[in-house]
PDB file of C-alpha atoms in Angstrom:
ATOM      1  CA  UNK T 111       0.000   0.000   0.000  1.00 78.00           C
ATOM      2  CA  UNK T 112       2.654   2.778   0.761  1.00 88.00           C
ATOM      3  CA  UNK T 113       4.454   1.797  -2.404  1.00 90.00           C
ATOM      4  CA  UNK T 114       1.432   2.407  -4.290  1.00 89.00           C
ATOM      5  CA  UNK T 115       1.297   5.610  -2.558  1.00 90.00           C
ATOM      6  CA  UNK T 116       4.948   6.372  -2.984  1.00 92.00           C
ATOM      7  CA  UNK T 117       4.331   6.099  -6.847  1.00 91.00           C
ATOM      8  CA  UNK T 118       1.403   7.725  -6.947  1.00 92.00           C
ATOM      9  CA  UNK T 119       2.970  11.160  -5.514  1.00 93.00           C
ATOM     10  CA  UNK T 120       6.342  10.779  -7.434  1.00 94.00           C
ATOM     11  CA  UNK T 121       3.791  10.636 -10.550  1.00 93.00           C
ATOM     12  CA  UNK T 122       1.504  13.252  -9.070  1.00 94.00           C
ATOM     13  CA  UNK T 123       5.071  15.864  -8.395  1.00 95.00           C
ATOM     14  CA  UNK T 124       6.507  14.872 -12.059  1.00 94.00           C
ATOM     15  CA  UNK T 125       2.827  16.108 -13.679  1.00 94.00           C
ATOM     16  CA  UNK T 126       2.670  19.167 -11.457  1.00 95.00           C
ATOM     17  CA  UNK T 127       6.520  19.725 -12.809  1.00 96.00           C
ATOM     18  CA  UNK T 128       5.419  19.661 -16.149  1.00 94.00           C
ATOM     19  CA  UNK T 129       2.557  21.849 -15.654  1.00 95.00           C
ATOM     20  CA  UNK T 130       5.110  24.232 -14.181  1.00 95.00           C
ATOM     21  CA  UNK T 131       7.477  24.233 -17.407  1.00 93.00           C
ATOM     22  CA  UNK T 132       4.111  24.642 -19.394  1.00 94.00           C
ATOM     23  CA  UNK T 133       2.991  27.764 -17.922  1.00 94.00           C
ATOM     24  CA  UNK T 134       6.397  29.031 -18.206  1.00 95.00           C
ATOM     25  CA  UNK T 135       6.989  28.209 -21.759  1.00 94.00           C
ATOM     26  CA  UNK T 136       3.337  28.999 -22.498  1.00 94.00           C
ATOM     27  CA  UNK T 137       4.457  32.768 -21.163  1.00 94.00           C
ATOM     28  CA  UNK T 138       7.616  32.864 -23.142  1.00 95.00           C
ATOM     29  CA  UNK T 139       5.676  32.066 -26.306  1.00 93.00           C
ATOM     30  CA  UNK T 140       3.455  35.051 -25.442  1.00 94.00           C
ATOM     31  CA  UNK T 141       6.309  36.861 -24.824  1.00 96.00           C
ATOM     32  CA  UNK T 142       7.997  36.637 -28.105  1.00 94.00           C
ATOM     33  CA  UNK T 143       4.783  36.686 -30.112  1.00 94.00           C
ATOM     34  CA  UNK T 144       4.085  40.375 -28.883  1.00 96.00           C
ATOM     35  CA  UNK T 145       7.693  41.423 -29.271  1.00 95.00           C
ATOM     36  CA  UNK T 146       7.440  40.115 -33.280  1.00 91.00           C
ATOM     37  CA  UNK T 147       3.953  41.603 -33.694  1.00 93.00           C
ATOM     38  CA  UNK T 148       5.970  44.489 -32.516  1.00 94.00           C
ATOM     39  CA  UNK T 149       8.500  44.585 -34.273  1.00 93.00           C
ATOM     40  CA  UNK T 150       6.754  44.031 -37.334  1.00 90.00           C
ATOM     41  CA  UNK T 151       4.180  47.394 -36.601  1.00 93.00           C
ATOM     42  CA  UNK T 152       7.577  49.411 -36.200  1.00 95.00           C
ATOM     43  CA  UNK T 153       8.787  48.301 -39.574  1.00 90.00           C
ATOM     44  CA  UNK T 154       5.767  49.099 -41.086  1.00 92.00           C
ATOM     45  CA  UNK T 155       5.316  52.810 -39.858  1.00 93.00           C
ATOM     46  CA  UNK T 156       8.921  53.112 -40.925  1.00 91.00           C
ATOM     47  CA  UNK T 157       8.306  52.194 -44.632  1.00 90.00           C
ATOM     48  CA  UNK T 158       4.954  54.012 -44.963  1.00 93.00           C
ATOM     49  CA  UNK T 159       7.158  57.266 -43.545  1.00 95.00           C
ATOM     50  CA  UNK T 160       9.735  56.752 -45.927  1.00 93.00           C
ATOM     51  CA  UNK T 161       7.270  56.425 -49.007  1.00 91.00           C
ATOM     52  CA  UNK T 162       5.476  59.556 -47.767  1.00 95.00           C
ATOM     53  CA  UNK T 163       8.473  61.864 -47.117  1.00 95.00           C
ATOM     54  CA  UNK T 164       9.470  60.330 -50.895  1.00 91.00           C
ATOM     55  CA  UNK T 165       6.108  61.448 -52.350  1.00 93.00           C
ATOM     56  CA  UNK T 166       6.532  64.663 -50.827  1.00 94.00           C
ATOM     57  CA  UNK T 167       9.844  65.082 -52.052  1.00 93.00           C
ATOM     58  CA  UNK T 168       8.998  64.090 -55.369  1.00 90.00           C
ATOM     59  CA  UNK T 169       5.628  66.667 -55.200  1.00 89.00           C
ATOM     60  CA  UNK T 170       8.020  69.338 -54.316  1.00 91.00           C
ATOM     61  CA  UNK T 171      10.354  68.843 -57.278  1.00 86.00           C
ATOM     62  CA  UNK T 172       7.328  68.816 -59.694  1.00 86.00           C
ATOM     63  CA  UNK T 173       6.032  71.904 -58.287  1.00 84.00           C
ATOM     64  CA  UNK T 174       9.446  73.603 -58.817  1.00 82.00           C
ATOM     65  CA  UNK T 175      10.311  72.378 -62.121  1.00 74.00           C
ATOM     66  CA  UNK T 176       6.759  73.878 -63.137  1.00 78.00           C
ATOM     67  CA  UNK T 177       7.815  77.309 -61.909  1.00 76.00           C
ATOM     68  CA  UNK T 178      10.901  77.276 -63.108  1.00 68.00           C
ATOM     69  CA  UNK T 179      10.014  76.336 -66.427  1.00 70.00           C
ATOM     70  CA  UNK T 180       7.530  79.613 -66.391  1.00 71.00           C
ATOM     71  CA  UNK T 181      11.266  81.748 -66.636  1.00 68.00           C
ATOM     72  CA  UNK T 182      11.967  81.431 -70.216  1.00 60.00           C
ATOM     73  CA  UNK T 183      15.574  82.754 -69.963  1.00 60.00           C
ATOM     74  CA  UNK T 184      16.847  79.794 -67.655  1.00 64.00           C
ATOM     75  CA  UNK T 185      14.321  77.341 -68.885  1.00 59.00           C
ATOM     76  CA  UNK T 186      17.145  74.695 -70.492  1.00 68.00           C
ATOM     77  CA  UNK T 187      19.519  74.642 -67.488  1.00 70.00           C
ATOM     78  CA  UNK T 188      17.119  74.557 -64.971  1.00 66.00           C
ATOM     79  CA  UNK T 189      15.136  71.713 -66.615  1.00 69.00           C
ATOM     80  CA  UNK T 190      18.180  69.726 -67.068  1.00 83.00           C
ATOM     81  CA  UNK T 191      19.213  70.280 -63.054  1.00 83.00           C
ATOM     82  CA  UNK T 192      15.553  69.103 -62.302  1.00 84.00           C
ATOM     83  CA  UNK T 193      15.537  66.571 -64.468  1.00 87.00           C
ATOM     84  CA  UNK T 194      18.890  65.203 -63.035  1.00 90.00           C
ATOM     85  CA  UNK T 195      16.964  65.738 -59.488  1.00 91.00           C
ATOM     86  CA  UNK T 196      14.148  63.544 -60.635  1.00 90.00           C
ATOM     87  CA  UNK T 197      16.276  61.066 -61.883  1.00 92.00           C
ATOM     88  CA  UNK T 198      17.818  60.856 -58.689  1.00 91.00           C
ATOM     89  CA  UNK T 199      14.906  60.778 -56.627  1.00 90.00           C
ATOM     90  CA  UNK T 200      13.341  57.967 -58.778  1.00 92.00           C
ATOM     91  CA  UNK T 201      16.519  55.750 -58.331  1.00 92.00           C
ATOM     92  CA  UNK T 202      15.935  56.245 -54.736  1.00 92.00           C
ATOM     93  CA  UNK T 203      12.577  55.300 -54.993  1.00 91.00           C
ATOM     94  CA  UNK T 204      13.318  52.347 -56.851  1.00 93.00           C
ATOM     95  CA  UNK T 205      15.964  51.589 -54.198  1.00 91.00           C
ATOM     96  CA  UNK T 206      13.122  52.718 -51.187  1.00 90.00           C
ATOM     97  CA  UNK T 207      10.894  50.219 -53.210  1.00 91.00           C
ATOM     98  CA  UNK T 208      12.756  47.034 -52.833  1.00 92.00           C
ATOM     99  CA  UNK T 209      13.401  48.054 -49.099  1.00 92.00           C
ATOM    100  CA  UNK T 210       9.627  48.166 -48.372  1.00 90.00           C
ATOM    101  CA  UNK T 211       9.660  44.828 -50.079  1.00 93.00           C
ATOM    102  CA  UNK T 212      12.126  43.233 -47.877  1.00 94.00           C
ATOM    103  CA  UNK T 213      10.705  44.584 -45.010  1.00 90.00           C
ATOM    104  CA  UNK T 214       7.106  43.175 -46.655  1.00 92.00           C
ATOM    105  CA  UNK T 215       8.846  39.862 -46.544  1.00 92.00           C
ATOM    106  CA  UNK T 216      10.073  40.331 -43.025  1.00 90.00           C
ATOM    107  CA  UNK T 217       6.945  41.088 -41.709  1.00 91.00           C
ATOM    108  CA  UNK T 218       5.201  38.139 -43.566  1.00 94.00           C
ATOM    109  CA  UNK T 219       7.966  35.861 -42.595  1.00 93.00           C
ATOM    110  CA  UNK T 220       7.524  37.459 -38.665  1.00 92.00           C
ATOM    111  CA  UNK T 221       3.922  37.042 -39.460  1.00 92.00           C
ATOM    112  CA  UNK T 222       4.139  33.151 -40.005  1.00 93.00           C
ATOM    113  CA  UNK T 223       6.563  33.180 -37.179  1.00 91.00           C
ATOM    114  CA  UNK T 224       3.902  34.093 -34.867  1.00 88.00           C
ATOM    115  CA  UNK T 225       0.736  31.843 -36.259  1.00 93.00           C
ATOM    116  CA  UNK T 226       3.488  29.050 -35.354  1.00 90.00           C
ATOM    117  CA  UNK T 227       3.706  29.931 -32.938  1.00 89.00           C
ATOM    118  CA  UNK T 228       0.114  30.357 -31.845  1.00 92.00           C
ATOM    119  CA  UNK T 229       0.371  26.736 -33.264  1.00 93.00           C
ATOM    120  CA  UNK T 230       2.490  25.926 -30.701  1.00 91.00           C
ATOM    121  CA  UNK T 231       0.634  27.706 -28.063  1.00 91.00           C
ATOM    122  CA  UNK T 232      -2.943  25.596 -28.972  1.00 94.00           C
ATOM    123  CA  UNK T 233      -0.923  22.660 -29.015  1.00 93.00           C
ATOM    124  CA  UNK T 234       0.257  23.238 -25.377  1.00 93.00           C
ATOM    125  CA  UNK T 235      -2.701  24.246 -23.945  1.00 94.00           C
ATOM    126  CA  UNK T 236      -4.513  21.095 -25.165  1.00 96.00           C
ATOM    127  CA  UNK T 237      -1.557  19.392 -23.641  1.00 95.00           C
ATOM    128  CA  UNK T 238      -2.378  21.031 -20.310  1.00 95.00           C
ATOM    129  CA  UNK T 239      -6.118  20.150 -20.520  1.00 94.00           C
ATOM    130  CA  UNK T 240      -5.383  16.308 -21.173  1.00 95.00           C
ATOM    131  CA  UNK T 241      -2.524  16.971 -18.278  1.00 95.00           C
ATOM    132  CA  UNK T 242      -5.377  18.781 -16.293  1.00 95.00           C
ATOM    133  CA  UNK T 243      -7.545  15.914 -17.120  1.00 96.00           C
ATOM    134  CA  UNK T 244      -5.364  13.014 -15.853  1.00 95.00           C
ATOM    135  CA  UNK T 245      -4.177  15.163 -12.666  1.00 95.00           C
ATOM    136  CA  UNK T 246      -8.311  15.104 -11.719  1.00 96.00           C
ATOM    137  CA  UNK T 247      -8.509  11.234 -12.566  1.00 96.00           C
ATOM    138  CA  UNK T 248      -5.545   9.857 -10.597  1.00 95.00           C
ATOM    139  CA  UNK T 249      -6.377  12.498  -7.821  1.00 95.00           C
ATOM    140  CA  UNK T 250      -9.617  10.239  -7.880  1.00 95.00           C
ATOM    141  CA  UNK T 251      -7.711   7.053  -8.130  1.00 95.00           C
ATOM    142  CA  UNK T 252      -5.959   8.177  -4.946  1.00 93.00           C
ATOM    143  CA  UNK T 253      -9.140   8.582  -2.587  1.00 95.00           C
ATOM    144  CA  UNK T 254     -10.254   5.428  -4.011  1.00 94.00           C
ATOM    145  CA  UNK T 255      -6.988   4.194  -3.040  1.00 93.00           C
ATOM    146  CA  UNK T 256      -6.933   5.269   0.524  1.00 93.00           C
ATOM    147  CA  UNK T 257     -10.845   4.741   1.157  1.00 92.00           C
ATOM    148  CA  UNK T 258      -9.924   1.266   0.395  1.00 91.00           C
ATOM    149  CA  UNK T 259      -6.830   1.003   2.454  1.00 90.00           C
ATOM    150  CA  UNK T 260      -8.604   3.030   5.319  1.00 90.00           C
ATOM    151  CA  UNK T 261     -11.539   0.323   5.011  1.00 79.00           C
TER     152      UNK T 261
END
C-alpha cells in the first residue's frame, strides 16, 4: 500500500513539474509573439514614412520644375538640373521600393513566425487540458486508493 502511494505522488510531483514548465513556456511564447507583432508594426510605420516623405519630395520637385520652367531665360539649365533631381529621386525610390519589399517579406515571414507559434501555443494548452484531465482522474484514483486502504 505505501508503495502504491509512494508512486502515486512521485507521478503526481513529475505532472505538477510539467505543468510548471508549461505555464512558463506557455508565457515565453506570449512573450515573443508580442515582441514580433511588434516589431513588425515598427517596420511598417517606418516604410509608410519613408514612401510619404518620398512622395513629398517628389511633389516638391514637380512643383518647382513647373515654376521654373515659367522663366523662359533659364528654362534649359534649370530643366536639365531638375531633371537630373528627378532622376535621382526615382533611383531612390526604386531603391526605397525594394526596401519596403524586404521589409514586406520580413513582416510576412515574422507574421508566419507568430501563427506558429500560436500553433504551438494551442498545441500546449490542449496538452495542459489532457494533463489537467489526468491530474483530476488519478487524484480520484488516490481517494479510491486510501478509502480502500482506510476500510
Amino acid at each position: 500500500g505505501e508503495d502504491i502511494m509512494k508512486s502515486v505522488e512521485r507521478r503526481k510531483e513529475e505532472v505538477e513539474e510539467r505543468e510548471r514548465a508549461f505555464v512558463e513556456e506557455e508565457s515565453r511564447a506570449k512573450e515573443e509573439m508580442k515582441r514580433i507583432k511588434a516589431e513588425a508594426e515598427k517596420a511598417r510605420d517606418i516604410a509608410r514614412e519613408e514612401i510619404k516623405k518620398l512622395r513629398e519630395e517628389e511633389d516638391r520637385i514637380m512643383g518647382e520644375r513647373f515654376e521654373w520652367e515659367g522663366r523662359r531665360g533659364e528654362v534649359g539649365r534649370v530643366v536639365e538640373v531638375e531633371r537630373e533631381e528627378v532622376e535621382g529621386l526615382r533611383v531612390e525610390r526604386e531603391a526605397l521600393a525594394v526596401e519596403v519589399k524586404t521589409l514586406s517579406d520580413d513582416i510576412e515571414r515574422k507574421r508566419k513566425k507568430c501563427k506558429d507559434g500560436e500553433r504551438v501555443l494551442h498545441a500546449l494548452v490542449e496538452e495542459k487540458d489532457a494533463r489537467e484531465k489526468e491530474n483530476r482522474e488519478m487524484r480520484r484514483k488516490m481517494e479510491e486508493g486510501r478509502a480502500l486502504l482506510e476500510a
